[in-house]
PDB file of C-alpha atoms and ligand atoms in Angstrom:
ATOM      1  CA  UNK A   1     103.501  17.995 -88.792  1.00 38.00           C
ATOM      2  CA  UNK A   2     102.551  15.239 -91.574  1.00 40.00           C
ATOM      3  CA  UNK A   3     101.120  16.980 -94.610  1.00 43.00           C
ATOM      4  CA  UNK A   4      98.270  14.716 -93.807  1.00 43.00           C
ATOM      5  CA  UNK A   5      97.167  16.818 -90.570  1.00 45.00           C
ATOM      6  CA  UNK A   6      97.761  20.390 -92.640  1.00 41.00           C
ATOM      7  CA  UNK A   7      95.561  19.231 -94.740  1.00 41.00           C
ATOM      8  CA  UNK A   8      93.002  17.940 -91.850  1.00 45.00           C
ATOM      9  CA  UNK A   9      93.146  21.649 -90.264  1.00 42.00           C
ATOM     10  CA  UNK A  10      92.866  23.643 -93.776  1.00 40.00           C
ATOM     11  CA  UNK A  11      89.270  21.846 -93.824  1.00 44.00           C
ATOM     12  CA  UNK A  12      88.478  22.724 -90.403  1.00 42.00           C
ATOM     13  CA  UNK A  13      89.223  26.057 -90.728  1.00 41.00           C
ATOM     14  CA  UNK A  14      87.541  26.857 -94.223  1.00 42.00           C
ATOM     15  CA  UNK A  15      85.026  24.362 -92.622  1.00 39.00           C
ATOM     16  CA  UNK A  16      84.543  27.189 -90.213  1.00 41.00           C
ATOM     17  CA  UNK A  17      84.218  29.977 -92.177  1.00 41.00           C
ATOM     18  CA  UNK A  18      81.380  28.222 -94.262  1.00 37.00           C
ATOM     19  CA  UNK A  19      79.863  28.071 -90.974  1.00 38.00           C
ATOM     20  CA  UNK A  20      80.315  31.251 -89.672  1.00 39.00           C
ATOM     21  CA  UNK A  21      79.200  32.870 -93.237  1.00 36.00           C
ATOM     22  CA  UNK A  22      76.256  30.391 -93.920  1.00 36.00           C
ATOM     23  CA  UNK A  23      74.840  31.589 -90.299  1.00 38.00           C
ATOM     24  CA  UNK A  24      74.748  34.949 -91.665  1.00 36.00           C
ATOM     25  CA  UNK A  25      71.360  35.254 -92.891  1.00 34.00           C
ATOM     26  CA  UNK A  26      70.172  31.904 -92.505  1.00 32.00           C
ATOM     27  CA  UNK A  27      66.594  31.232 -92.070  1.00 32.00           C
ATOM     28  CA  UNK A  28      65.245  27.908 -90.115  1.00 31.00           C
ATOM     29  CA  UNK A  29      62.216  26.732 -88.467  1.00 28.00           C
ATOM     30  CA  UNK A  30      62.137  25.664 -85.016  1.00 32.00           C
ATOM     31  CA  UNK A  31      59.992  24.227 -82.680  1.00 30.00           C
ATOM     32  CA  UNK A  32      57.000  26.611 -82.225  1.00 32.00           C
ATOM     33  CA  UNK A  33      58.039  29.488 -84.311  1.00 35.00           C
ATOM     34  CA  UNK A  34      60.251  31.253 -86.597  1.00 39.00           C
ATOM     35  CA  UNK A  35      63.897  31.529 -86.219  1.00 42.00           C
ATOM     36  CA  UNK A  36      65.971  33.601 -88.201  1.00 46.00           C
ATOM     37  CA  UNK A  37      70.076  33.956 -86.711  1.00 45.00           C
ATOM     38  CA  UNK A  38      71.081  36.765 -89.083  1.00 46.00           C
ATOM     39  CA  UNK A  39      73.509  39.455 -88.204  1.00 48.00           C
ATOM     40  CA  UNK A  40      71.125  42.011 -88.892  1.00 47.00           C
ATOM     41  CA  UNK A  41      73.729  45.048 -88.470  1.00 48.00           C
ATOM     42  CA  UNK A  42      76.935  43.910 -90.502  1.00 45.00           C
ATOM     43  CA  UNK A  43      76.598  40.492 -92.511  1.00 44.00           C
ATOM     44  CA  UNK A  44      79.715  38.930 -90.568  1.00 46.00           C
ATOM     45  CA  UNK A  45      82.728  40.263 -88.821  1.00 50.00           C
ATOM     46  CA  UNK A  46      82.614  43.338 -91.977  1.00 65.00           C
ATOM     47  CA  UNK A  47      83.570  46.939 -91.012  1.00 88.00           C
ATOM     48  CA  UNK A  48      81.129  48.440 -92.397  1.00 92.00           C
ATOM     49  CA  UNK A  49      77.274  47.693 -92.225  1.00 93.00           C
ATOM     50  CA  UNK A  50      74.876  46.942 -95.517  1.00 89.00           C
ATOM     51  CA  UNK A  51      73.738  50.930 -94.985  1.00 90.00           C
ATOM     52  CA  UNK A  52      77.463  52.166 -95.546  1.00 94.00           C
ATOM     53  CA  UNK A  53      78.139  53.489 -92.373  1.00 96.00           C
ATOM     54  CA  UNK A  54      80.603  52.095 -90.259  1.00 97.00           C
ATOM     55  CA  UNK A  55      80.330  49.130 -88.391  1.00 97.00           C
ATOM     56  CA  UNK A  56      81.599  51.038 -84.899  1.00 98.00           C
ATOM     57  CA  UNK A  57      80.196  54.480 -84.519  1.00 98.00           C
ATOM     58  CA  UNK A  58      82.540  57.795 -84.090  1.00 98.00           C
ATOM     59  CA  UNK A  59      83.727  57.709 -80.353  1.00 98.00           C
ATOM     60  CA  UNK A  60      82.673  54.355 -79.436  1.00 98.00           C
ATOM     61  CA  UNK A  61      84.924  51.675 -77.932  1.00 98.00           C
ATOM     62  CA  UNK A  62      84.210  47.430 -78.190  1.00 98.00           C
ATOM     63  CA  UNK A  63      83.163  45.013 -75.269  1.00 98.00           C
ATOM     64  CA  UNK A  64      83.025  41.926 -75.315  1.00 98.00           C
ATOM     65  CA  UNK A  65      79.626  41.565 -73.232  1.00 98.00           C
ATOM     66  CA  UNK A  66      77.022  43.942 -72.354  1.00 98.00           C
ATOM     67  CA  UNK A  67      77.707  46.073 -68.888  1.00 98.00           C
ATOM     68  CA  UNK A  68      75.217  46.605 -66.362  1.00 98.00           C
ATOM     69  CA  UNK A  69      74.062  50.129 -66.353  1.00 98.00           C
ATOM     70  CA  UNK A  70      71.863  50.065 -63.317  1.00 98.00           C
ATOM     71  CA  UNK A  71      68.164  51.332 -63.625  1.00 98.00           C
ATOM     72  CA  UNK A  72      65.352  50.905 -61.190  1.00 98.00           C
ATOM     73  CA  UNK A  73      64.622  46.702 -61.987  1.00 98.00           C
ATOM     74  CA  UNK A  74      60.944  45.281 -61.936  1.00 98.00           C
ATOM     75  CA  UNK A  75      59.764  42.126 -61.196  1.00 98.00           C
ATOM     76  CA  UNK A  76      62.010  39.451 -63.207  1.00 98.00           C
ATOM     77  CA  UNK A  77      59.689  36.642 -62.907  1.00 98.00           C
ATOM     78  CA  UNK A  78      57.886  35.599 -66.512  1.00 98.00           C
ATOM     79  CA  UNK A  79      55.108  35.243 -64.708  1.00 98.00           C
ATOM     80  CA  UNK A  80      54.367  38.825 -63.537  1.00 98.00           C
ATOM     81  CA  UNK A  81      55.129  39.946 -67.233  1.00 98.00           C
ATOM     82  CA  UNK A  82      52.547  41.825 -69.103  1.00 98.00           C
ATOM     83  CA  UNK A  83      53.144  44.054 -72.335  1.00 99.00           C
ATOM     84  CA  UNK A  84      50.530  46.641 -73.025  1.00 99.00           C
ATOM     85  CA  UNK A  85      50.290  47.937 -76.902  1.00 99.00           C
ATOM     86  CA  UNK A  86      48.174  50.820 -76.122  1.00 99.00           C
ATOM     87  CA  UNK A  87      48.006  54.830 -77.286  1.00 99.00           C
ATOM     88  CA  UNK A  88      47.060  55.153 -81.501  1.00 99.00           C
ATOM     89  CA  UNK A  89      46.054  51.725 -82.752  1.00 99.00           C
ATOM     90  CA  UNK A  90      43.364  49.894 -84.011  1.00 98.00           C
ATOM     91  CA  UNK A  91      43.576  47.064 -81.775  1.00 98.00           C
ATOM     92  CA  UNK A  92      44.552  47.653 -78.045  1.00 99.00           C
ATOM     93  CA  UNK A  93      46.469  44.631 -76.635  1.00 98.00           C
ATOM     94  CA  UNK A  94      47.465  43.186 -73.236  1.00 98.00           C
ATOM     95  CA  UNK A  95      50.073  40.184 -73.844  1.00 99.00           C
ATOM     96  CA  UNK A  96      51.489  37.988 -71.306  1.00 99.00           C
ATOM     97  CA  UNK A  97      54.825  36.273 -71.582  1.00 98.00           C
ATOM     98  CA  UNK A  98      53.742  32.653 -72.849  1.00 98.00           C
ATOM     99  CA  UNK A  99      51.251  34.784 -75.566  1.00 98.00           C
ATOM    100  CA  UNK A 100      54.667  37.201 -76.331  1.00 98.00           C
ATOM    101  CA  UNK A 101      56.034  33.996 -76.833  1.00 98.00           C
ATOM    102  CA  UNK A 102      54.164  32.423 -79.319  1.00 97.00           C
ATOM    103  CA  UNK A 103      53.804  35.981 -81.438  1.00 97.00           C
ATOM    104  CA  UNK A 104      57.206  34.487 -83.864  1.00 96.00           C
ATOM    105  CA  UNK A 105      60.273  34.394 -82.189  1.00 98.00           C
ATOM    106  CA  UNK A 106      63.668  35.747 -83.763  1.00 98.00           C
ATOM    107  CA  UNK A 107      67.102  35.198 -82.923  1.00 98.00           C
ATOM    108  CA  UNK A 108      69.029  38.249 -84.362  1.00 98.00           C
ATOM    109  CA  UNK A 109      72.677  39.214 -83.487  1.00 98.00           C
ATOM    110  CA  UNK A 110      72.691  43.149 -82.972  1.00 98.00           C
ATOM    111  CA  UNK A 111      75.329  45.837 -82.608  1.00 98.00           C
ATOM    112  CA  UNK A 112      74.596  47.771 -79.286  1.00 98.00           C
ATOM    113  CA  UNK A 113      76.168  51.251 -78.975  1.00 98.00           C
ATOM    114  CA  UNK A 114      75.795  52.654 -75.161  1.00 98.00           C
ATOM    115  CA  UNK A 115      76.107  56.346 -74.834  1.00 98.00           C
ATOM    116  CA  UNK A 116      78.845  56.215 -72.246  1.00 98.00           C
ATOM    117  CA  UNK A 117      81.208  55.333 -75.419  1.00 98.00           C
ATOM    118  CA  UNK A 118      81.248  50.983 -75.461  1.00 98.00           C
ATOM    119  CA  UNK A 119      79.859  48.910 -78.175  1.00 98.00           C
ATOM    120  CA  UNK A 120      78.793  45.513 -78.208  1.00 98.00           C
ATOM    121  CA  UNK A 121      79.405  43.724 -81.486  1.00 97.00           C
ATOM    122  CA  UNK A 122      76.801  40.819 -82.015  1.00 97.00           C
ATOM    123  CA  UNK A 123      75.001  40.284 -78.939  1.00 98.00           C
ATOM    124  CA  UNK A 124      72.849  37.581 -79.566  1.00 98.00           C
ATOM    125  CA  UNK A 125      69.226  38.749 -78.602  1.00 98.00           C
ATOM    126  CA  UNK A 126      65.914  36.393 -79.161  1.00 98.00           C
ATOM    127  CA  UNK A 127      62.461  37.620 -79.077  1.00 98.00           C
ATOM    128  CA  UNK A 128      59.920  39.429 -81.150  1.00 98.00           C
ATOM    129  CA  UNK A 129      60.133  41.785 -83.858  1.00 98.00           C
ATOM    130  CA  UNK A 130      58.101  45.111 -82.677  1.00 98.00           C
ATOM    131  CA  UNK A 131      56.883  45.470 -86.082  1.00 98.00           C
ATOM    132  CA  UNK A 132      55.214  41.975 -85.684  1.00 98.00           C
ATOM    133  CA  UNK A 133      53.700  43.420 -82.481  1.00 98.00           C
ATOM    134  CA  UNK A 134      52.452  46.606 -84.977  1.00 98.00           C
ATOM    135  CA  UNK A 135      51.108  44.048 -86.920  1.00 98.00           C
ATOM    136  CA  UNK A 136      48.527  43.067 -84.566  1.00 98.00           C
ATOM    137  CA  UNK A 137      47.560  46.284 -82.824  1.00 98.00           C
ATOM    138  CA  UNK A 138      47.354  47.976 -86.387  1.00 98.00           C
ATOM    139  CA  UNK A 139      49.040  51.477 -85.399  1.00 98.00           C
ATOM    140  CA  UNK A 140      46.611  54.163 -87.034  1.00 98.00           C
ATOM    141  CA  UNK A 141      47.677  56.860 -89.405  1.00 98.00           C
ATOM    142  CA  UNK A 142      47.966  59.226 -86.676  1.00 98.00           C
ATOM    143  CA  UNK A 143      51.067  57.408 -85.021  1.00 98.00           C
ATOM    144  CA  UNK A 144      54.471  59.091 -85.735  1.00 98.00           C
ATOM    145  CA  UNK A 145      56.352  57.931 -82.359  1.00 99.00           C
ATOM    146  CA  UNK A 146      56.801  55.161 -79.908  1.00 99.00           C
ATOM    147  CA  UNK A 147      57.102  55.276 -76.221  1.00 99.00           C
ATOM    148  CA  UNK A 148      58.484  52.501 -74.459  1.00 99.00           C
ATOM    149  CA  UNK A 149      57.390  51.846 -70.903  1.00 99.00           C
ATOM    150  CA  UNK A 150      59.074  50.410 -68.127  1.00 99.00           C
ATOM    151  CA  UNK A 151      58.915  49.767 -64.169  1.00 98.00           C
ATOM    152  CA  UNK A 152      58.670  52.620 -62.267  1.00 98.00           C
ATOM    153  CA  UNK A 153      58.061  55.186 -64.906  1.00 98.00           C
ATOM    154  CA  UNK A 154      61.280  54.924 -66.884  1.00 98.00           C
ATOM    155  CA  UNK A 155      60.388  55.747 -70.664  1.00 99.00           C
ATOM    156  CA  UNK A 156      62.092  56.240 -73.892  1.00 99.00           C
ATOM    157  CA  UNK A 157      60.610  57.911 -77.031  1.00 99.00           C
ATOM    158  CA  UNK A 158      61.525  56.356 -80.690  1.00 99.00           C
ATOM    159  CA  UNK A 159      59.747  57.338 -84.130  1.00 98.00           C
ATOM    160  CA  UNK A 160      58.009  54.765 -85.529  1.00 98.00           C
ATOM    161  CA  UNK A 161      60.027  54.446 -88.936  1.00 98.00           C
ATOM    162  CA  UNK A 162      62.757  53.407 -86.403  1.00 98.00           C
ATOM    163  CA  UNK A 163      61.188  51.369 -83.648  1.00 98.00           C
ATOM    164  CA  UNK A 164      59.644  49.362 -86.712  1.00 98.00           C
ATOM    165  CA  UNK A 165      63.062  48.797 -88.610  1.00 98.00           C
ATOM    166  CA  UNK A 166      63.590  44.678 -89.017  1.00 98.00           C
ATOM    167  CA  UNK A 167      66.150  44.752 -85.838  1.00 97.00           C
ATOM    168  CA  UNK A 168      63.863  46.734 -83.579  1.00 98.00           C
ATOM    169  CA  UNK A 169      62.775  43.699 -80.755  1.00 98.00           C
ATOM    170  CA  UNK A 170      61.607  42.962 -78.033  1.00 98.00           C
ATOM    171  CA  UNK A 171      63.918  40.682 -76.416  1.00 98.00           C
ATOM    172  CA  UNK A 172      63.561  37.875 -73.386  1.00 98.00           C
ATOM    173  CA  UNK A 173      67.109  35.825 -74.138  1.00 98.00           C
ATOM    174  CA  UNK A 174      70.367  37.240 -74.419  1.00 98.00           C
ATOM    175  CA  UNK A 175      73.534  35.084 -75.911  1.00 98.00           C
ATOM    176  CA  UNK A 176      71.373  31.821 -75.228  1.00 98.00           C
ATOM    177  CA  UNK A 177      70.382  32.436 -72.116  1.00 98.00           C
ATOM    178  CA  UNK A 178      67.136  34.008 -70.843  1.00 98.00           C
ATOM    179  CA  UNK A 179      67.798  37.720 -70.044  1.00 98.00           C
ATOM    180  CA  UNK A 180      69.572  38.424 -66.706  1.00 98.00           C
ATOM    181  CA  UNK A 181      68.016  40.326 -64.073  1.00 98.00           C
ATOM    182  CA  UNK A 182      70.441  43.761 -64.107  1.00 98.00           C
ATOM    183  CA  UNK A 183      69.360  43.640 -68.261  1.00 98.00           C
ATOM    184  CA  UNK A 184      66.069  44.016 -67.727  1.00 98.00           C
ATOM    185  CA  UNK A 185      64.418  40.550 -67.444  1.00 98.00           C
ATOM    186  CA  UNK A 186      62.328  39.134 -67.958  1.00 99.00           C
ATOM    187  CA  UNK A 187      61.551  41.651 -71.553  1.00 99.00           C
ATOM    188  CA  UNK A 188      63.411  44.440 -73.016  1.00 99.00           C
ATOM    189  CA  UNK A 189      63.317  46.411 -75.694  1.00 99.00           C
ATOM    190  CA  UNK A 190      66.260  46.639 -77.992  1.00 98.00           C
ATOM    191  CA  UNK A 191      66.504  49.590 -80.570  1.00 98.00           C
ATOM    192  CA  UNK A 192      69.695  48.939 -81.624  1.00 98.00           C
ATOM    193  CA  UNK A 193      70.082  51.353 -84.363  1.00 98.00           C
ATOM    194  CA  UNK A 194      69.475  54.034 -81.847  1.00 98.00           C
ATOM    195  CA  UNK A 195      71.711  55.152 -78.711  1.00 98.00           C
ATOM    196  CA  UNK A 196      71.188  51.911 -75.658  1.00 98.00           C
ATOM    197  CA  UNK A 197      69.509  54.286 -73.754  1.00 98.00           C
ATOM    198  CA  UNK A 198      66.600  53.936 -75.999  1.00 99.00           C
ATOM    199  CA  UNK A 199      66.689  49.902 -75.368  1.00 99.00           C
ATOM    200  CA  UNK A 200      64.075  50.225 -72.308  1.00 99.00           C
ATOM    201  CA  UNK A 201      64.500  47.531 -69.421  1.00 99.00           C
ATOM    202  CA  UNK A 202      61.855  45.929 -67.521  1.00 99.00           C
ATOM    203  CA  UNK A 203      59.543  46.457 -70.579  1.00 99.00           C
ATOM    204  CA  UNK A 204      55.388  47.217 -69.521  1.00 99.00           C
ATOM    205  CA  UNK A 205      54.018  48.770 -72.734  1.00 99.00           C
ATOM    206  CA  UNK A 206      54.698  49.941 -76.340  1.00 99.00           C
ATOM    207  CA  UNK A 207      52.452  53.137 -76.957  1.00 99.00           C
ATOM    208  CA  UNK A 208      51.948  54.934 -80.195  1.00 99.00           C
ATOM    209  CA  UNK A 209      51.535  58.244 -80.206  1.00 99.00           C
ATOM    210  CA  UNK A 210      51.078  61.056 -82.731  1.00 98.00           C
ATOM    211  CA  UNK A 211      52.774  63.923 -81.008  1.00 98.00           C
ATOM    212  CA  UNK A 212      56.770  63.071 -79.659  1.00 98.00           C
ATOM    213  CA  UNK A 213      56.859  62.487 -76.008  1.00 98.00           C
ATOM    214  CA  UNK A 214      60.530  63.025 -74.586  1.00 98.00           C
ATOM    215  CA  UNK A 215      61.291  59.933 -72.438  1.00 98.00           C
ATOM    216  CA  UNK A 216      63.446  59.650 -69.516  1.00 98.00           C
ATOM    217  CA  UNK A 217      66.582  60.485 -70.436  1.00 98.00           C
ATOM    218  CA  UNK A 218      65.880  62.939 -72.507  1.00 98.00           C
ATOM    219  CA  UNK A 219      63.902  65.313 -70.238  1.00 98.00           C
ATOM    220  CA  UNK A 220      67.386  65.038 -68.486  1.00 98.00           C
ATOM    221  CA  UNK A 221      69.625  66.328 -71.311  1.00 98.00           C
ATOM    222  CA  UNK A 222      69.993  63.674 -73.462  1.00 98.00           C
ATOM    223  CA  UNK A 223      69.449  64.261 -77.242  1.00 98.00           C
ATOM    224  CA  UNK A 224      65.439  63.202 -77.955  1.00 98.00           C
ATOM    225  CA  UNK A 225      66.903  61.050 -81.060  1.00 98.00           C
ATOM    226  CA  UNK A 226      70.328  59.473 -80.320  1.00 98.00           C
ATOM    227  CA  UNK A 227      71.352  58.335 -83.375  1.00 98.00           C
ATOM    228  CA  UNK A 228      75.293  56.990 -82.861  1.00 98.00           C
ATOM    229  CA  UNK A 229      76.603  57.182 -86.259  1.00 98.00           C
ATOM    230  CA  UNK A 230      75.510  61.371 -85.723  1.00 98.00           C
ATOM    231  CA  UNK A 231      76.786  61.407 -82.169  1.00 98.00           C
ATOM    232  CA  UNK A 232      73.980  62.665 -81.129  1.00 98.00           C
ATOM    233  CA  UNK A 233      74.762  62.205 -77.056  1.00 98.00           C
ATOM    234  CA  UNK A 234      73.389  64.942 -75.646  1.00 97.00           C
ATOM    235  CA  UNK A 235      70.923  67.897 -76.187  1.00 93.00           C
TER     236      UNK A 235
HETATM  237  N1  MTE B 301      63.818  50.569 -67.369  1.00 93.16           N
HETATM  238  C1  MTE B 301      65.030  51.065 -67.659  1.00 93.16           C
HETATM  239  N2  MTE B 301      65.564  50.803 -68.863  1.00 93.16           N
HETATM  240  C2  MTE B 301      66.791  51.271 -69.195  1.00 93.16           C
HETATM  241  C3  MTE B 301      67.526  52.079 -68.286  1.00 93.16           C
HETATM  242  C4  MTE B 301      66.929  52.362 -67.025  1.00 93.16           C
HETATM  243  O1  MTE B 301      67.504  53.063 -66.177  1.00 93.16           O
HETATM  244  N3  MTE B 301      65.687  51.818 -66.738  1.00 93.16           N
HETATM  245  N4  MTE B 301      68.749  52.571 -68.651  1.00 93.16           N
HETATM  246  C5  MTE B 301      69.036  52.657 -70.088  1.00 93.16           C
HETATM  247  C6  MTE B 301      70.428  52.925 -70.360  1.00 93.16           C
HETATM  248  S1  MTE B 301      70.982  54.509 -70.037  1.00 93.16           S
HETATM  249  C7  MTE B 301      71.243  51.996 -70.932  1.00 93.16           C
HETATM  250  S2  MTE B 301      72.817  52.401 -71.414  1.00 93.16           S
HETATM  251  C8  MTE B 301      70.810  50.608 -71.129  1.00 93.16           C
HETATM  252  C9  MTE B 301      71.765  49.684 -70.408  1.00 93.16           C
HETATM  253  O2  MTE B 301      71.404  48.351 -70.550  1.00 93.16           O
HETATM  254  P1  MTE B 301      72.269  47.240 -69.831  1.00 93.16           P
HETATM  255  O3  MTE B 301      72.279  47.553 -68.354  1.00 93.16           O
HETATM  256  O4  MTE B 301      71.644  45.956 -70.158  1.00 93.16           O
HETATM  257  O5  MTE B 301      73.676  47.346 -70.400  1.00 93.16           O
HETATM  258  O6  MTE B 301      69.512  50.368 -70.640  1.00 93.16           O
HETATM  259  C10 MTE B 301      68.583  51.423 -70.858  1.00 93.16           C
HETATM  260  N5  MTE B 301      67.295  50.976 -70.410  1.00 93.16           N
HETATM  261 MO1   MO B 302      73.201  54.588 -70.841  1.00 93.16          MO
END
């Protein structure tokens, strides 16, 4: 090889890195809304996370892509979607998908840690921050917890410091493409700080409550929190 085409690759690949480490934490506009494509968990392909705590938690192994983990599915179609914000807040809501849409859409890459024992590194979710969702239902003092909602009476119970954090969403597009059917389209919540479990499918309603209501997994032995980095699997 000439020198002339070592050269040519050395600049594509540190070409490349620029890339992949300008994306992290970039901010741009787009049509219609905000998007931000940050890697909210790690800053890059790091081993550890901005918190200090590992970038895989204790016992997990990695995937490549998210596995279907089955679940009772609702209706798919964006058309059927509504999102109640309902229980402790100010300002009761009833959102459709186009009005979800339009609330400020993020594109975040998040870790995913399913209790079973994989990980998912990155998955590139877009939708809407839940806090942004707080923000216009105004959660009242009174509201320490979260319960997610979901077709056919699945729930899942998060406090509120956590289903507020910057990387809580609620998610319609998965790895640029809208969310498949078997991941809970067409909305899902993503906690990803926070066992999968916790990540309700086929998303109805967001209710804030003051006393902790153990969802559906954890009326059947799973720990009420979940935090990964704790192990906390079961009760
Ligand atoms: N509505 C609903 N949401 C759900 C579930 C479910 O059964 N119903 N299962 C949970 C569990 S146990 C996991 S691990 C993740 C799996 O998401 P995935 O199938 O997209 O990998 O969804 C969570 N959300
Ligand atoms: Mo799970």
């Amino acid at each position: 090889m000439k020198p002339k085409d070592v050269t040519a690759i050395e600049a594509l690949r540190s070409r490349r890195r620029f890339v992949r480490e300008a994306a992290i934490g970039t901010t741009f506009v787009a049509l219609g809304g905000l998007y931000v494509f940050a890697d909210a968990a790690a800053g890059g392909d790091g081993e550890m996370r901005p918190d200090g705590r590992p970038r895989v938690p204790p016992g997990q192994r990695l995937l490549k892509a998210l596995k279907p983990m089955g679940g009772e599915p609702g209706s798919a179609l964006r058309q059927d979607f509504r999102l109640s914000i309902s229980g402790e807040v100010e300002q009761p809501l009833v959102l459709d998908f186009e009005q979800l849409a339009s609330v400020g859409v993020v594109e975040l890459g998040l870790d995913v840690h399913c209790v079973t024992g994989w990980s998912v590194l990155g998955a590139r979710f877009k939708g809407v921050r839940i806090s942004e969702l707080a923000a216009k239902a105004r959660p009242k003092p009174s509201a320490r917890h979260v319960v997610f909602e979901a077709a056919h009476g699945y729930t899942a119970n998060v406090p509120i410091r956590e289903a507020l954090a910057p990387e809580s969403l609620v998610a319609f597009d998965l790895d640029g493409q809208p969310l498949r059917g078997p991941h809970g389209a067409p909305v899902r919540g993503v906690v990803p700080n926070l066992y999968f479990w916790k990540s309700a499918k086929w998303l109805t309603g967001i209710r804030f409550v003051q006393r902790d209501e153990p969802g559906y997994w954890e009326r059947r032995g799973y720990n009420n929190h979940g935090d990964p980095w704790r192990e906390e699997r079961y009760a």
